[in-house]
Amino acid sequence: MPPSISAFQAAYIGIEVLIALVSIPGNVLVIWAVKVNQALRDATFCFIASLAVADVAVGALVIPLAILINIGPRTSFHTCLKVACPVLILTQSSILALLAIAVDRYLRVKIPLRYKTVVTPRRAVVAIAGCWILSFVVGLTPMFGWNNLRAVERDWLANGSVGEPVIECQFEKVISMEYMVYFNFFVWVLPPLLLMVLIYMEVFYLIRKQLNKKVSASSGDPQKYYGKELKIAKSLALILFLFALSWLPLHILNCVTLFCPSCRMPRILIYIAIFLSHGNSAMNPIVYAFRIQKFRVTFLKIWNDHFRCQPAPPIDEDPPAERPDD
């Protein structure tokens, strides 16, 4: 008999479904835009497309699995472990994509003349593939033994049961908090976030340094180039800020769980942290639409061509410089 769903669970499921309904089409639109607009084919936007793939998977895979876990079905230990691991893979993929974007923007302002010879399409594809491979390795580590199986088996045998343990499937029952804090957070989340902060600080310093140089009659193009880089860097730094704001609360709660086992956290606090982490997947397309003109123009063209049946003019692959307040 399936478990009954409380009013609180129904509200949780409703919010999760709403997040998924915003995240999936929004990020599909991002991937679509990169595909149809040649001006969105450089390394940065390829990394953004990789980030969007992870966000689509959050809406299409992680959120349904989170809803399933919230209902609390009874499953075997390893089945529950397989349900819990995808979110670890996709979170790590998002972090590495953001790091790749930060490094790419740094190279664009540090070595603008040699950038295209250093960051080639082939190298960008290799970097994206490397990010995903590393994400699978980090996210699937619990499948290779760093999990709570021994503790669950001990409790299972103490109750006189035999065979593979059957548990009420919950994330913290199968995923070790030592793994989540010491390995996932302290090694693969926090250091990359801090590194990205340092990279963007250096990017803004280099751009401001160039923009503050005395403007001469022949310096129009560099001024335009660095002005555009500044605007894009601000938008991507905002993406990073939103990611940190969305995911750090959940990791901080994991730290509290590990270092203060007797501390009882309000249930609503845990749900807010979960909503923030899942909701991050729906934020990025909104930021792109409002902050990056190439995306905004391409989104409108896709809408007019495919949903309003009113073909838009061809996309200007090198749009005019954006207004500072655009």
Tab-separated table of C-alpha atoms in Angstrom:
chain	number	residue	atom	x	y	z
A	1	MET	CA	0.000	0.000	0.000
A	2	PRO	CA	1.551	3.357	-0.997
A	3	PRO	CA	2.292	5.791	1.847
A	4	SER	CA	-0.259	8.521	2.414
A	5	ILE	CA	0.751	12.109	1.577
A	6	SER	CA	0.277	14.821	4.189
A	7	ALA	CA	-0.763	18.388	3.398
A	8	PHE	CA	2.805	19.511	4.091
A	9	GLN	CA	4.166	16.962	1.609
A	10	ALA	CA	1.565	18.027	-0.953
A	11	ALA	CA	2.736	21.643	-0.641
A	12	TYR	CA	6.358	20.504	-0.983
A	13	ILE	CA	5.537	18.493	-4.105
A	14	GLY	CA	3.623	21.436	-5.602
A	15	ILE	CA	6.576	23.815	-5.148
A	16	GLU	CA	9.026	21.263	-6.574
A	17	VAL	CA	6.817	20.716	-9.628
A	18	LEU	CA	6.595	24.489	-10.152
A	19	ILE	CA	10.408	24.768	-10.039
A	20	ALA	CA	10.711	21.940	-12.578
A	21	LEU	CA	8.151	23.558	-14.906
A	22	VAL	CA	10.247	26.752	-14.949
A	23	SER	CA	13.660	25.083	-15.040
A	24	ILE	CA	13.164	22.600	-17.872
A	25	PRO	CA	11.782	24.896	-20.627
A	26	GLY	CA	14.013	27.789	-19.549
A	27	ASN	CA	17.219	25.791	-19.831
A	28	VAL	CA	16.098	24.000	-22.989
A	29	LEU	CA	15.697	27.496	-24.430
A	30	VAL	CA	19.289	28.325	-23.414
A	31	ILE	CA	20.621	25.210	-25.186
A	32	TRP	CA	18.427	25.984	-28.218
A	33	ALA	CA	19.754	29.540	-28.363
A	34	VAL	CA	23.382	28.383	-28.340
A	35	LYS	CA	22.546	25.940	-31.140
A	36	VAL	CA	20.828	28.413	-33.485
A	37	ASN	CA	22.922	31.557	-32.956
A	38	GLN	CA	26.462	31.392	-34.317
A	39	ALA	CA	27.412	34.343	-32.071
A	40	LEU	CA	26.781	32.092	-29.041
A	41	ARG	CA	29.270	29.433	-30.140
A	42	ASP	CA	32.366	30.640	-28.310
A	43	ALA	CA	33.771	28.743	-25.316
A	44	THR	CA	31.906	30.712	-22.649
A	45	PHE	CA	28.495	30.018	-24.155
A	46	CYS	CA	29.379	26.337	-24.717
A	47	PHE	CA	30.137	26.092	-20.989
A	48	ILE	CA	26.841	27.886	-20.302
A	49	ALA	CA	25.080	25.277	-22.469
A	50	SER	CA	26.750	22.520	-20.419
A	51	LEU	CA	25.495	24.228	-17.259
A	52	ALA	CA	22.011	24.365	-18.800
A	53	VAL	CA	22.137	20.607	-19.521
A	54	ALA	CA	22.792	19.994	-15.823
A	55	ASP	CA	19.918	22.322	-14.897
A	56	VAL	CA	17.533	20.535	-17.291
A	57	ALA	CA	18.503	17.257	-15.614
A	58	VAL	CA	17.779	18.791	-12.189
A	59	GLY	CA	14.238	19.598	-13.309
A	60	ALA	CA	13.641	16.373	-15.233
A	61	LEU	CA	15.453	13.880	-12.984
A	62	VAL	CA	16.547	15.215	-9.594
A	63	ILE	CA	13.280	16.909	-8.644
A	64	PRO	CA	11.126	13.828	-9.444
A	65	LEU	CA	13.562	11.688	-7.443
A	66	ALA	CA	13.483	14.220	-4.573
A	67	ILE	CA	9.694	14.012	-4.557
A	68	LEU	CA	9.940	10.208	-4.499
A	69	ILE	CA	12.349	10.335	-1.547
A	70	ASN	CA	10.079	12.791	0.268
A	71	ILE	CA	7.185	10.353	-0.004
A	72	GLY	CA	9.473	7.826	1.687
A	73	PRO	CA	9.066	4.537	-0.220
A	74	ARG	CA	10.661	1.421	1.252
A	75	THR	CA	13.441	0.178	-1.009
A	76	SER	CA	16.664	-1.775	-0.831
A	77	PHE	CA	19.699	0.196	0.328
A	78	HIS	CA	21.422	0.218	-3.063
A	79	THR	CA	18.259	1.255	-4.903
A	80	CYS	CA	17.933	4.245	-2.591
A	81	LEU	CA	21.642	5.022	-3.104
A	82	LYS	CA	21.116	5.120	-6.890
A	83	VAL	CA	18.229	7.549	-6.377
A	84	ALA	CA	20.369	9.836	-4.193
A	85	CYS	CA	23.516	10.059	-6.367
A	86	PRO	CA	22.247	12.017	-9.448
A	87	VAL	CA	21.961	15.268	-7.484
A	88	LEU	CA	25.624	14.912	-6.443
A	89	ILE	CA	26.707	14.440	-10.066
A	90	LEU	CA	24.711	17.400	-11.373
A	91	THR	CA	25.746	19.751	-8.569
A	92	GLN	CA	29.399	18.965	-9.252
A	93	SER	CA	28.886	19.448	-12.983
A	94	SER	CA	27.388	22.897	-12.349
A	95	ILE	CA	30.320	23.921	-10.127
A	96	LEU	CA	32.914	22.788	-12.667
A	97	ALA	CA	31.038	24.507	-15.510
A	98	LEU	CA	31.018	27.748	-13.510
A	99	LEU	CA	34.746	27.346	-12.840
A	100	ALA	CA	35.407	26.768	-16.552
A	101	ILE	CA	33.397	29.907	-17.391
A	102	ALA	CA	35.408	31.947	-14.868
A	103	VAL	CA	38.726	30.723	-16.262
A	104	ASP	CA	37.536	31.440	-19.812
A	105	ARG	CA	36.554	35.026	-18.951
A	106	TYR	CA	39.916	35.512	-17.225
A	107	LEU	CA	41.781	34.395	-20.348
A	108	ARG	CA	39.670	36.715	-22.518
A	109	VAL	CA	40.832	39.788	-20.589
A	110	LYS	CA	44.330	38.552	-19.693
A	111	ILE	CA	45.437	37.475	-23.188
A	112	PRO	CA	42.862	38.986	-25.596
A	113	LEU	CA	45.167	38.787	-28.629
A	114	ARG	CA	46.103	35.138	-28.096
A	115	TYR	CA	42.762	34.023	-26.671
A	116	LYS	CA	41.427	32.386	-29.853
A	117	THR	CA	44.612	30.374	-30.347
A	118	VAL	CA	44.632	29.200	-26.717
A	119	VAL	CA	40.900	28.515	-26.259
A	120	THR	CA	39.988	26.539	-29.377
A	121	PRO	CA	36.626	24.786	-29.930
A	122	ARG	CA	38.370	21.417	-29.588
A	123	ARG	CA	39.863	22.366	-26.224
A	124	ALA	CA	36.493	23.689	-25.038
A	125	VAL	CA	34.845	20.349	-25.900
A	126	VAL	CA	37.633	18.468	-24.091
A	127	ALA	CA	37.165	20.729	-21.043
A	128	ILE	CA	33.394	20.134	-21.013
A	129	ALA	CA	33.885	16.364	-21.321
A	130	GLY	CA	36.483	16.478	-18.536
A	131	CYS	CA	34.090	18.380	-16.273
A	132	TRP	CA	31.357	15.789	-16.773
A	133	ILE	CA	33.699	12.817	-16.268
A	134	LEU	CA	35.041	14.316	-13.044
A	135	SER	CA	31.471	15.072	-11.913
A	136	PHE	CA	30.490	11.424	-12.356
A	137	VAL	CA	33.564	10.288	-10.413
A	138	VAL	CA	32.831	12.654	-7.498
A	139	GLY	CA	29.066	12.077	-7.535
A	140	LEU	CA	29.263	8.286	-7.759
A	141	THR	CA	31.881	7.913	-5.011
A	142	PRO	CA	29.170	6.777	-2.528
A	143	MET	CA	28.362	3.905	-4.926
A	144	PHE	CA	31.929	2.639	-4.494
A	145	GLY	CA	31.680	2.255	-0.726
A	146	TRP	CA	31.666	5.663	1.000
A	147	ASN	CA	28.105	5.353	2.279
A	148	ASN	CA	26.072	4.302	5.317
A	149	LEU	CA	25.673	0.628	4.386
A	150	ARG	CA	27.560	-0.735	7.411
A	151	ALA	CA	25.486	1.266	9.905
A	152	VAL	CA	22.251	0.253	8.152
A	153	GLU	CA	23.312	-3.420	8.071
A	154	ARG	CA	24.196	-3.294	11.771
A	155	ASP	CA	20.727	-1.967	12.647
A	156	TRP	CA	19.122	-4.443	10.223
A	157	LEU	CA	20.836	-7.449	11.831
A	158	ALA	CA	20.186	-6.135	15.345
A	159	ASN	CA	16.467	-6.325	14.575
A	160	GLY	CA	16.817	-9.999	13.608
A	161	SER	CA	16.325	-9.370	9.886
A	162	VAL	CA	18.225	-11.174	7.121
A	163	GLY	CA	19.142	-10.389	3.500
A	164	GLU	CA	19.812	-6.980	1.989
A	165	PRO	CA	18.525	-4.161	4.220
A	166	VAL	CA	15.208	-2.593	3.234
A	167	ILE	CA	14.885	1.002	4.404
A	168	GLU	CA	12.646	4.032	4.152
A	169	CYS	CA	14.525	5.793	1.361
A	170	GLN	CA	15.948	9.089	2.612
A	171	PHE	CA	19.070	10.918	1.420
A	172	GLU	CA	20.790	11.062	4.806
A	173	LYS	CA	20.142	7.358	5.477
A	174	VAL	CA	22.298	6.248	2.555
A	175	ILE	CA	24.742	9.137	1.957
A	176	SER	CA	27.475	9.534	4.574
A	177	MET	CA	27.658	12.996	6.145
A	178	GLU	CA	31.447	12.540	6.306
A	179	TYR	CA	31.420	12.233	2.517
A	180	MET	CA	29.097	15.231	2.114
A	181	VAL	CA	31.143	17.519	4.376
A	182	TYR	CA	34.799	16.442	4.200
A	183	PHE	CA	34.906	15.299	0.564
A	184	ASN	CA	32.023	16.931	-1.295
A	185	PHE	CA	31.887	20.330	0.456
A	186	PHE	CA	35.430	20.904	1.753
A	187	VAL	CA	37.134	19.579	-1.410
A	188	TRP	CA	34.784	19.913	-4.389
A	189	VAL	CA	32.429	22.782	-3.528
A	190	LEU	CA	34.047	25.342	-1.234
A	191	PRO	CA	37.555	25.559	-2.820
A	192	PRO	CA	36.186	25.993	-6.390
A	193	LEU	CA	33.776	28.688	-5.163
A	194	LEU	CA	36.573	30.575	-3.409
A	195	LEU	CA	38.806	30.198	-6.474
A	196	MET	CA	36.050	31.613	-8.685
A	197	VAL	CA	35.661	34.611	-6.397
A	198	LEU	CA	39.391	35.304	-6.722
A	199	ILE	CA	39.263	34.860	-10.509
A	200	TYR	CA	36.374	37.306	-10.931
A	201	MET	CA	38.099	39.819	-8.650
A	202	GLU	CA	41.131	39.628	-10.940
A	203	VAL	CA	38.916	39.860	-14.054
A	204	PHE	CA	37.250	43.044	-12.765
A	205	TYR	CA	40.648	44.471	-11.793
A	206	LEU	CA	42.085	43.832	-15.272
A	207	ILE	CA	39.024	45.273	-17.024
A	208	ARG	CA	38.919	48.393	-14.843
A	209	LYS	CA	42.643	48.850	-15.398
A	210	GLN	CA	42.130	48.821	-19.169
A	211	LEU	CA	39.052	51.059	-19.080
A	212	ASN	CA	40.842	53.617	-16.886
A	213	LYS	CA	43.659	54.036	-19.345
A	214	LYS	CA	43.756	57.377	-21.132
A	215	VAL	CA	41.382	57.186	-24.097
A	216	SER	CA	42.999	58.106	-27.420
A	217	ALA	CA	41.574	58.414	-30.912
A	218	SER	CA	42.700	54.875	-31.745
A	219	SER	CA	41.499	53.246	-28.537
A	220	GLY	CA	37.813	52.982	-29.384
A	221	ASP	CA	37.857	49.248	-30.148
A	222	PRO	CA	39.726	48.223	-26.948
A	223	GLN	CA	37.369	50.409	-24.905
A	224	LYS	CA	34.373	48.776	-26.583
A	225	TYR	CA	35.876	45.295	-26.120
A	226	TYR	CA	36.574	45.725	-22.411
A	227	GLY	CA	33.249	47.481	-21.848
A	228	LYS	CA	31.453	44.454	-23.294
A	229	GLU	CA	33.649	42.104	-21.230
A	230	LEU	CA	32.772	44.043	-18.072
A	231	LYS	CA	29.050	43.668	-18.659
A	232	ILE	CA	29.290	39.938	-19.406
A	233	ALA	CA	31.598	39.394	-16.408
A	234	LYS	CA	29.070	41.119	-14.136
A	235	SER	CA	26.298	38.847	-15.434
A	236	LEU	CA	28.365	35.686	-14.964
A	237	ALA	CA	29.499	36.806	-11.499
A	238	LEU	CA	25.794	37.203	-10.664
A	239	ILE	CA	25.229	33.599	-11.791
A	240	LEU	CA	28.026	32.517	-9.452
A	241	PHE	CA	26.577	34.559	-6.568
A	242	LEU	CA	23.130	33.002	-7.052
A	243	PHE	CA	24.651	29.519	-7.156
A	244	ALA	CA	26.515	30.100	-3.880
A	245	LEU	CA	23.429	31.658	-2.285
A	246	SER	CA	21.339	28.661	-3.358
A	247	TRP	CA	23.664	25.818	-2.386
A	248	LEU	CA	25.657	27.004	0.641
A	249	PRO	CA	22.687	26.836	3.085
A	250	LEU	CA	22.211	23.114	2.387
A	251	HIS	CA	25.931	22.412	2.826
A	252	ILE	CA	25.991	24.441	6.039
A	253	LEU	CA	23.084	22.360	7.367
A	254	ASN	CA	25.076	19.223	6.485
A	255	CYS	CA	27.981	20.584	8.536
A	256	VAL	CA	25.653	21.190	11.486
A	257	THR	CA	24.315	17.631	11.162
A	258	LEU	CA	27.838	16.189	11.204
A	259	PHE	CA	29.474	18.355	13.858
A	260	CYS	CA	26.454	18.716	16.151
A	261	PRO	CA	24.506	15.432	16.084
A	262	SER	CA	22.364	16.522	19.052
A	263	CYS	CA	21.261	19.759	17.350
A	264	ARG	CA	17.709	19.628	16.051
A	265	MET	CA	17.033	21.771	13.007
A	266	PRO	CA	13.539	23.031	12.194
A	267	ARG	CA	12.014	20.988	9.400
A	268	ILE	CA	11.013	24.130	7.505
A	269	LEU	CA	14.669	25.253	7.439
A	270	ILE	CA	15.691	22.038	5.703
A	271	TYR	CA	12.923	22.432	3.108
A	272	ILE	CA	13.892	26.046	2.414
A	273	ALA	CA	17.491	24.927	1.789
A	274	ILE	CA	16.251	22.202	-0.577
A	275	PHE	CA	14.012	24.645	-2.464
A	276	LEU	CA	16.910	27.087	-2.851
A	277	SER	CA	19.214	24.387	-4.226
A	278	HIS	CA	16.651	23.117	-6.736
A	279	GLY	CA	15.397	26.619	-7.566
A	280	ASN	CA	18.875	27.649	-8.694
A	281	SER	CA	18.356	25.608	-11.855
A	282	ALA	CA	15.486	27.940	-12.814
A	283	MET	CA	17.351	31.206	-12.120
A	284	ASN	CA	20.033	31.196	-14.808
A	285	PRO	CA	17.836	31.537	-17.936
A	286	ILE	CA	16.125	34.531	-16.316
A	287	VAL	CA	19.504	36.187	-15.690
A	288	TYR	CA	20.615	35.504	-19.276
A	289	ALA	CA	17.398	36.980	-20.680
A	290	PHE	CA	17.669	40.204	-18.701
A	291	ARG	CA	21.447	40.689	-18.664
A	292	ILE	CA	22.960	39.274	-21.895
A	293	GLN	CA	21.707	40.848	-25.124
A	294	LYS	CA	22.740	37.968	-27.404
A	295	PHE	CA	20.566	35.594	-25.395
A	296	ARG	CA	17.683	38.043	-25.184
A	297	VAL	CA	17.624	38.601	-28.952
A	298	THR	CA	17.872	34.868	-29.665
A	299	PHE	CA	15.138	33.993	-27.159
A	300	LEU	CA	12.805	36.468	-28.860
A	301	LYS	CA	13.632	35.077	-32.302
A	302	ILE	CA	12.931	31.491	-31.154
A	303	TRP	CA	9.641	32.644	-29.607
A	304	ASN	CA	8.540	34.493	-32.739
A	305	ASP	CA	9.645	31.769	-35.157
A	306	HIS	CA	8.350	28.699	-33.348
A	307	PHE	CA	5.574	29.785	-31.008
A	308	ARG	CA	3.990	32.895	-32.526
A	309	CYS	CA	4.511	31.817	-36.141
A	310	GLN	CA	5.840	35.274	-36.950
A	311	PRO	CA	9.373	34.908	-38.310
A	312	ALA	CA	11.719	37.464	-36.798
A	313	PRO	CA	14.492	39.221	-38.717
A	314	PRO	CA	17.803	37.315	-38.926
A	315	ILE	CA	19.863	37.462	-35.754
A	316	ASP	CA	22.585	40.073	-35.804
A	317	GLU	CA	25.546	37.927	-34.747
A	318	ASP	CA	27.482	40.991	-33.645
A	319	PRO	CA	24.858	43.210	-31.981
A	320	PRO	CA	25.650	46.809	-31.207
A	321	ALA	CA	27.210	47.660	-27.884
A	322	GLU	CA	24.654	47.453	-25.092
A	323	ARG	CA	23.607	50.445	-23.112
A	324	PRO	CA	25.149	50.538	-19.623
A	325	ASP	CA	21.715	50.269	-18.054
A	326	ASP	CA	20.475	47.558	-20.411
